[in-house]
XYZ file of C-alpha atoms in Angstrom:
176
model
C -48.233 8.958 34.870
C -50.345 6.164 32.839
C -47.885 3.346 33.543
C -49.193 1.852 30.008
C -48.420 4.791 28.067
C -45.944 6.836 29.879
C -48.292 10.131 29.505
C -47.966 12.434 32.110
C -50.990 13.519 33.886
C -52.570 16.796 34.107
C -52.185 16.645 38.111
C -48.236 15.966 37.273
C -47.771 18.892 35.085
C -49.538 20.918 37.218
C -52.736 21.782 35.272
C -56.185 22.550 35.927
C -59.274 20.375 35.439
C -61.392 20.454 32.648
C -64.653 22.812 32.921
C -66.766 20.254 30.858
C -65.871 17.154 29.309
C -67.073 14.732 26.338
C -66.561 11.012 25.898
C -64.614 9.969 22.572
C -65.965 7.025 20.959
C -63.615 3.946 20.982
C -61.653 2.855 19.728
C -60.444 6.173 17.437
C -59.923 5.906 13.927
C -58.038 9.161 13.265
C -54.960 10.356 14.914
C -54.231 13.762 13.725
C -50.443 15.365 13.646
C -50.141 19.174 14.850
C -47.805 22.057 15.988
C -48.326 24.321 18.458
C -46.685 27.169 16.388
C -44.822 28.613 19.296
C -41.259 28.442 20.487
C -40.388 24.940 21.480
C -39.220 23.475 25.013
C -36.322 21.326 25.106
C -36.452 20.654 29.206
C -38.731 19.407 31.889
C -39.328 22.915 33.367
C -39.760 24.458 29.799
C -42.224 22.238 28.659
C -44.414 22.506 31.787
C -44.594 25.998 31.999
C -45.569 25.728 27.781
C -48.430 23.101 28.491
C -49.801 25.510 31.503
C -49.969 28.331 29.350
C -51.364 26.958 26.689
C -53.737 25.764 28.438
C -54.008 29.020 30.424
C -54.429 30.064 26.535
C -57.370 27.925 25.571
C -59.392 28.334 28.515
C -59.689 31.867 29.493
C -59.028 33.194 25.228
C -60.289 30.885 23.854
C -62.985 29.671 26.064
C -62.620 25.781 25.327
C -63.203 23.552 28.128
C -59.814 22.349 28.662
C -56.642 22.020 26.724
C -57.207 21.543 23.192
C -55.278 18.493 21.860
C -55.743 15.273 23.426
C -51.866 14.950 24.299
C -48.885 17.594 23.972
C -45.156 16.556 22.956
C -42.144 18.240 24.694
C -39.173 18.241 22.904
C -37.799 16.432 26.015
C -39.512 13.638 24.576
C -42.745 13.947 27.393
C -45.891 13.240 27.020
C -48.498 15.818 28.450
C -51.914 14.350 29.015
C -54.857 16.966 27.539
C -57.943 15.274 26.867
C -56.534 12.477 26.806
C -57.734 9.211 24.948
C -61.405 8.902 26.796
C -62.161 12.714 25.775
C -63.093 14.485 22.975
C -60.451 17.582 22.562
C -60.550 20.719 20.731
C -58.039 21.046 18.021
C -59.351 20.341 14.618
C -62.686 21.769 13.916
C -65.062 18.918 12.349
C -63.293 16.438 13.460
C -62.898 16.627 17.520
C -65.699 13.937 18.259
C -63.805 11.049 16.423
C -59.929 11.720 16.480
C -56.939 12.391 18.810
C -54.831 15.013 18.497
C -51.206 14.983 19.193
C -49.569 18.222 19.234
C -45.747 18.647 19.048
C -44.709 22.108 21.235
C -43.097 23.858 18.499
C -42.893 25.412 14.612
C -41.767 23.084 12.808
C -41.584 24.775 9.583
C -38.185 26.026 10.325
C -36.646 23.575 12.712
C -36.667 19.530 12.858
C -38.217 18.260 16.198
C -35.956 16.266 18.261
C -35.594 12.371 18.210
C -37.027 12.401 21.529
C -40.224 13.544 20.854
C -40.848 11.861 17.480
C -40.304 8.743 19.704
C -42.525 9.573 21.855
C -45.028 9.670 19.790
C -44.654 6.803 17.929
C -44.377 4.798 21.180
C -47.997 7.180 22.216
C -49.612 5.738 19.196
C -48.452 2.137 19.786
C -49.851 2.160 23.502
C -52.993 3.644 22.448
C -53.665 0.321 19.830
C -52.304 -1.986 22.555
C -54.285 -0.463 25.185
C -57.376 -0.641 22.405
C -58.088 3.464 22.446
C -57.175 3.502 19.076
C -58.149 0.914 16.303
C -55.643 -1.615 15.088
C -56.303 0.225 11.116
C -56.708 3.720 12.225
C -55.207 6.798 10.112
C -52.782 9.537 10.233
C -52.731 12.641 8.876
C -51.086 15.501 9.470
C -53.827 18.376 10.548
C -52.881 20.537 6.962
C -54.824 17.720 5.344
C -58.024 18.675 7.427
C -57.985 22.502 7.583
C -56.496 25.533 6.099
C -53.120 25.829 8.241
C -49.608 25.031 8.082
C -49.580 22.854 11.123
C -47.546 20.373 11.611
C -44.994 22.420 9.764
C -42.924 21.681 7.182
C -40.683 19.434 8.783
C -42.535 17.457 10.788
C -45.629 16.900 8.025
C -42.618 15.411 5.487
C -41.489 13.056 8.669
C -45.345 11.828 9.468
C -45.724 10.834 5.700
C -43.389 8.105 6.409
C -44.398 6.636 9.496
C -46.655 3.431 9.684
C -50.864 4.345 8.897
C -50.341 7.239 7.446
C -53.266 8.333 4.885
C -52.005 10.494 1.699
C -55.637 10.739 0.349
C -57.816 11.984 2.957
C -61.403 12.317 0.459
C -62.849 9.653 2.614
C -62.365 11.125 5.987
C -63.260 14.687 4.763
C -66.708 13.667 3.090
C -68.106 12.108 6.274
């Protein structure tokens, strides 16, 4: 695990290495909110074999270097390291090169994620100020502001509107 953020590892969850790898500019303005849009986990075991595949997923289907979002979110309340905060991910087209993306393991258009993984994240985001990958101002959105999807679902887009730097009118991220 990062001891400072409580993420774990790629080596711990048994994944692969990236193929090719880009460095993120720091510190990151723009934390972008996603779903994975597939069944959730709810246990250690679940979740790892979910990040594996997925990244099994993007890889060899989808041909992307690695994983695409920077970090994944069990509904154990883990932290799966993708990218991470030092490299650029794959998960919101025009706009990989200067955000993060956190995606919660799950549709959340018809269920609520758990309390465990909503702290998670919020305790993600914290580290990543205090540990100066993210800016002190940056943004959240949820990634239906960026692109045409449903992600984050429902549920979890209505709970990201109320947490701390989140950005209702996105016009200035979009036009540059």
């Amino acid at each position: 695990m990062f001891p400072e953020c409580d993420v774990l590892t790629r080596n711990e969850w048994g994944g692969v290495n990236a193929t090719q790898e880009e460095d993120l500019p720091r510190p990151i303005d723009l934390v972008i909110i996603q779903h994975t849009a597939t069944d959730t986990c709810n246990t250690d075991e679940e979740c790892q074999e979910y990040v594996q595949w997925i990244q099994i997923y993007h890889m060899q289907s989808l041909n992307y270097w690695d994983i695409g979002p920077n970090f994944l979110i069990g509904g154990n309340g883990k932290v799966y390291e993708g990218p991470g905060w030092l490299h650029m991910g794959a998960h919101t087209h025009g706009y990989n090169r200067k955000s993060v993306g956190i995606s919660f393991i799950g549709n959340f258009n018809d269920i609520i994620p758990t309390n465990a993984s909503l702290l998670a994240a919020e305790k993600l985001i914290e580290c990543g100020v205090t540990e100066e990958h993210l800016s002190p101002s940056y943004s959240l959105v949820g990634h239906r502001q960026l692109r045409p999807t449903e992600s984050p679902g429902k549920n979890l887009y209505e709970i990201i509107q109320k947490w701390p730097h989140y950005l209702e009118n996105v016009d200035d991220i979009i036009n540059n």
